[in-house]
């Protein structure tokens, strides 16, 4: 409002004041305050908790979230990040500096949302006090000129002013307005729940953030690949990989065990979507802390919940069973070897490693390694490459080559079980001097050259499933926050906060003039309707004075014209 | 192929025929709307110009007109409304037909045709759902056809509720045709069952509310866009300028800028809590499917961005200096985010959400 503020305008401003607890926008002084450190801090705080800055921070938050959806993220897919770095050698270091591969945990993204939440708290606290004050206080008295309000009506009645005011007060209270008589008018207000809803919503946002933080700090998450028939017990050493929040301690791992009895995968067998997965089911037996055994089925969307931990089915593949014999025919290795899928039709690769027990034809200790290529559905000899045609076990085939030497398992370096370190190994060669290689169907055996032994691809082919076992406290809190947030939003957006004033004064001619006006926080079609409804009710108690009918009509029209002039 | 699969295929076939038929009927509705606008331009309206140049008259709502039968026939009080300070009191335009009777007739025909097309299209969506025995939104083709059905349904719902939305008919039918065209030519996917990751009742909840929110946000965005045009038109008139012929003919017939703005706000605000719920339902589903309820997957990121953008819009409406046009721009950006989340993320960004057969 400018300096030319008139009394009526001030009057109106008072009538509309505190209809919400939204902070008032302050005029920004150019160059900030000249009040020393405290002044600056106060100025900064006011800026931070203003609606305008909250708005800007919201913008920044959504802008800041964008790069994370376009650039591969470490938290989502590290492999993709690595290949991106290889493909963009000049760009990647710059991105790295800007933390663009870890947007959501980056310093700048954190800064935005922390500022936003500081702003939010700085906004909620004073608003809550202000609102408590409003609840304690009373709706402001009627402005002098009710005609200037968004909804207005008037009529003349023979009822006494006190009588009209009493009736008005009773009527408004009955409709659950907070109402009181101030001077010659009744002042009433309704819809406080809007503010309650709004405050609840903003508080719920903080609750959700806290829940998210708790979840991140105390969570644990690990992966485990299990072949059919094998089991898992929930201790750190059993995991293939394990990640946890900075405040997690391993004592918190829930003590349970489970065994994968069977994995079932079915696929579309015909039509254009041939090969699309239809069901994935892992049949497991589990027990809690050595307790009784129970059976359950884990599906993609249906994790198993044991003792606060959830076991998710993440991936699956095949584990062909092979038997390796030495030159004398002694079995040195037998078992299912899980292989990793490399495409949607589950073409899989891996290595069969024979670490001990093997002796070569001279009786000397040695180790064997068989790089393996497995396809559940083989195209047939000479039919292109060794890629699977279908994810189900329609025509399984296993392609093997063979190496001997040191597997370097004991070298101290981390070994990937799915890769072969050939630096200390030599391939077996065929008669032409090429690497010895063969494609087997189930039941077939590949005999190594020079009486080095044999490897048999057994008829039984097992499947494996990999699971993610995670424990994340704070989920319940997050869900509660989410529900409260929605409830608060509904209250905040659907409830109208509005004020109604009813003035009754005796006119010069001794007849009572009734004036009613309504004011909402935002214009609403409901406001005039509600006022009309109230007017009709009051009118039945204080009907229009008969002899002054025409006058009243004229007056109303006049008031309307006057009101519209502005 | 078993017998059940055979019936399914014929149902899917039928669904395709129904969708194509609805496109034909929408085209007729489109032509009828064109006729409505063309005929409407013959009548000279100029109400806005008159209102802005003459002294504005306040609107009046007459209530309680019921006469208490008998001798004492007394007038009940009349409620006078006026806009908040700063807003213009401009009457709404007369609608596309511009008060022309023939135009109005064509407009009614257009609405009837739209209703018919809606029913045919809805039947197409339902038969598609029956053919696959699941919710009809397992891929982008199904999502698109269901989406435009819901958009038209929401529009017809507003009409039934006697809201002033008929002016929206032409832009709406145009985009529905566009959407169906894209769906049938580029996004078409044979009817089929879902990949296991999409098997969950949260899919029903999450995707159905997402579609509904998108449909209503779309109506809000159309109103917002038209608000911007209409507002500049009114500004020009109020400033004593002469808008060009297009504005005089087309914008003149739209509701007043204030009405459009209010409509857009109500629609956006009303659907915002549901959008919040949609994201939360999605998080719960992700928690079951992938072992984490929030993992900054591209689709999640863009839902979040859309949500923050709409929150910013609601804030802008409550922030001094941001009401009106600036808030409207924010609303349009928010809807653009929604659109990108739907088309852009599915097509250009790798996401766990990229459905089978795009
Ligand atoms: C985490 C970020 C935030 C989100 C997502 C958010 C969202 C919302 C939403 C959806 C509304 C409802 C709008 C309405 O009632 O019309 C709202 C209202 C409001 N917000 Fe926020 N808000 C956030 C942060 C803040 C901050 C930091 C402040 C403090 C400056 C603030 C102050 C307000 C106020 C005063 C209202 C009520 C305005 C009114 O009375 O209409 N919000 N907010």
PDB file of N, CA, C and O in Angstrom, chain A residues 25-26 37 45 68 83 136 216 262 281 317 344 347 372 442 458 488 519 548 554:
ATOM      1  N   UNK A  25       5.013  -9.840   2.379  1.00  0.00           N
ATOM      2  CA  UNK A  25       6.229  -9.541   1.617  1.00  0.00           C
ATOM      3  C   UNK A  25       6.790  -8.221   2.088  1.00  0.00           C
ATOM      4  O   UNK A  25       6.062  -7.244   2.244  1.00  0.00           O
ATOM      5  N   UNK A  26       8.081  -8.222   2.324  1.00  0.00           N
ATOM      6  CA  UNK A  26       8.680  -6.977   2.757  1.00  0.00           C
ATOM      7  C   UNK A  26       9.321  -6.287   1.584  1.00  0.00           C
ATOM      8  O   UNK A  26       9.783  -6.921   0.651  1.00  0.00           O
ATOM      9  N   UNK A  37      26.423  -6.560  11.854  1.00  0.00           N
ATOM     10  CA  UNK A  37      26.317  -8.006  11.657  1.00  0.00           C
ATOM     11  C   UNK A  37      24.928  -8.519  11.989  1.00  0.00           C
ATOM     12  O   UNK A  37      24.309  -9.244  11.221  1.00  0.00           O
ATOM     13  N   UNK A  45      17.882 -13.713   7.332  1.00  0.00           N
ATOM     14  CA  UNK A  45      16.865 -14.638   7.834  1.00  0.00           C
ATOM     15  C   UNK A  45      15.491 -14.273   7.259  1.00  0.00           C
ATOM     16  O   UNK A  45      14.730 -15.131   6.831  1.00  0.00           O
ATOM     17  N   UNK A  68      20.300 -35.080 -12.992  1.00  0.00           N
ATOM     18  CA  UNK A  68      20.362 -36.443 -12.487  1.00  0.00           C
ATOM     19  C   UNK A  68      19.541 -37.430 -13.289  1.00  0.00           C
ATOM     20  O   UNK A  68      19.791 -38.631 -13.256  1.00  0.00           O
ATOM     21  N   UNK A  83      30.882 -46.488 -18.318  1.00  0.00           N
ATOM     22  CA  UNK A  83      30.967 -46.459 -19.784  1.00  0.00           C
ATOM     23  C   UNK A  83      30.776 -45.037 -20.310  1.00  0.00           C
ATOM     24  O   UNK A  83      31.344 -44.662 -21.330  1.00  0.00           O
ATOM     25  N   UNK A 136      -6.775 -17.615  19.606  1.00  0.00           N
ATOM     26  CA  UNK A 136      -7.083 -17.031  20.900  1.00  0.00           C
ATOM     27  C   UNK A 136      -7.870 -15.744  20.750  1.00  0.00           C
ATOM     28  O   UNK A 136      -8.727 -15.422  21.535  1.00  0.00           O
ATOM     29  N   UNK A 216      18.417 -43.442   5.227  1.00  0.00           N
ATOM     30  CA  UNK A 216      19.728 -43.457   4.583  1.00  0.00           C
ATOM     31  C   UNK A 216      20.843 -43.798   5.568  1.00  0.00           C
ATOM     32  O   UNK A 216      21.771 -44.511   5.244  1.00  0.00           O
ATOM     33  N   UNK A 262      13.303 -73.735  -5.334  1.00  0.00           N
ATOM     34  CA  UNK A 262      13.159 -73.783  -6.772  1.00  0.00           C
ATOM     35  C   UNK A 262      12.898 -72.390  -7.318  1.00  0.00           C
ATOM     36  O   UNK A 262      12.230 -71.580  -6.685  1.00  0.00           O
ATOM     37  N   UNK A 281       9.179 -66.715 -10.112  1.00  0.00           N
ATOM     38  CA  UNK A 281       8.813 -67.100  -8.759  1.00  0.00           C
ATOM     39  C   UNK A 281       9.954 -67.841  -8.100  1.00  0.00           C
ATOM     40  O   UNK A 281      10.519 -68.745  -8.690  1.00  0.00           O
ATOM     41  N   UNK A 317      19.111 -66.597 -13.404  1.00  0.00           N
ATOM     42  CA  UNK A 317      19.917 -67.090 -14.509  1.00  0.00           C
ATOM     43  C   UNK A 317      20.090 -68.584 -14.368  1.00  0.00           C
ATOM     44  O   UNK A 317      19.438 -69.212 -13.523  1.00  0.00           O
ATOM     45  N   UNK A 344      18.715 -60.440 -23.006  1.00  0.00           N
ATOM     46  CA  UNK A 344      17.365 -60.762 -22.546  1.00  0.00           C
ATOM     47  C   UNK A 344      17.012 -62.226 -22.738  1.00  0.00           C
ATOM     48  O   UNK A 344      16.114 -62.744 -22.088  1.00  0.00           O
ATOM     49  N   UNK A 347      21.553 -65.461 -22.714  1.00  0.00           N
ATOM     50  CA  UNK A 347      22.867 -65.946 -23.115  1.00  0.00           C
ATOM     51  C   UNK A 347      23.751 -65.620 -21.921  1.00  0.00           C
ATOM     52  O   UNK A 347      23.716 -64.494 -21.425  1.00  0.00           O
ATOM     53  N   UNK A 372      33.126 -70.323 -19.932  1.00  0.00           N
ATOM     54  CA  UNK A 372      31.904 -70.975 -20.405  1.00  0.00           C
ATOM     55  C   UNK A 372      30.950 -69.980 -21.017  1.00  0.00           C
ATOM     56  O   UNK A 372      30.857 -68.824 -20.585  1.00  0.00           O
ATOM     57  N   UNK A 442      23.359 -81.241 -23.270  1.00  0.00           N
ATOM     58  CA  UNK A 442      23.340 -81.941 -21.991  1.00  0.00           C
ATOM     59  C   UNK A 442      23.664 -83.429 -22.155  1.00  0.00           C
ATOM     60  O   UNK A 442      23.151 -84.100 -23.050  1.00  0.00           O
ATOM     61  N   UNK A 458      26.239 -82.020 -17.468  1.00  0.00           N
ATOM     62  CA  UNK A 458      25.214 -82.954 -16.988  1.00  0.00           C
ATOM     63  C   UNK A 458      23.836 -82.571 -17.506  1.00  0.00           C
ATOM     64  O   UNK A 458      23.579 -81.427 -17.882  1.00  0.00           O
ATOM     65  N   UNK A 488      -3.317 -32.951   5.047  1.00  0.00           N
ATOM     66  CA  UNK A 488      -3.119 -31.520   5.251  1.00  0.00           C
ATOM     67  C   UNK A 488      -3.375 -30.736   3.984  1.00  0.00           C
ATOM     68  O   UNK A 488      -4.016 -29.686   3.998  1.00  0.00           O
ATOM     69  N   UNK A 519     -15.899 -11.790   3.122  1.00  0.00           N
ATOM     70  CA  UNK A 519     -14.552 -11.643   2.582  1.00  0.00           C
ATOM     71  C   UNK A 519     -13.843 -12.983   2.695  1.00  0.00           C
ATOM     72  O   UNK A 519     -13.856 -13.610   3.745  1.00  0.00           O
ATOM     73  N   UNK A 548     -41.055   0.324   3.245  1.00  0.00           N
ATOM     74  CA  UNK A 548     -39.809   0.896   2.716  1.00  0.00           C
ATOM     75  C   UNK A 548     -39.212   0.036   1.609  1.00  0.00           C
ATOM     76  O   UNK A 548     -38.083   0.201   1.239  1.00  0.00           O
ATOM     77  N   UNK A 554     -33.822   0.461  -3.962  1.00  0.00           N
ATOM     78  CA  UNK A 554     -33.042   1.548  -4.565  1.00  0.00           C
ATOM     79  C   UNK A 554     -31.694   1.689  -3.872  1.00  0.00           C
ATOM     80  O   UNK A 554     -30.660   1.882  -4.508  1.00  0.00           O
TER      81      UNK A 554
END
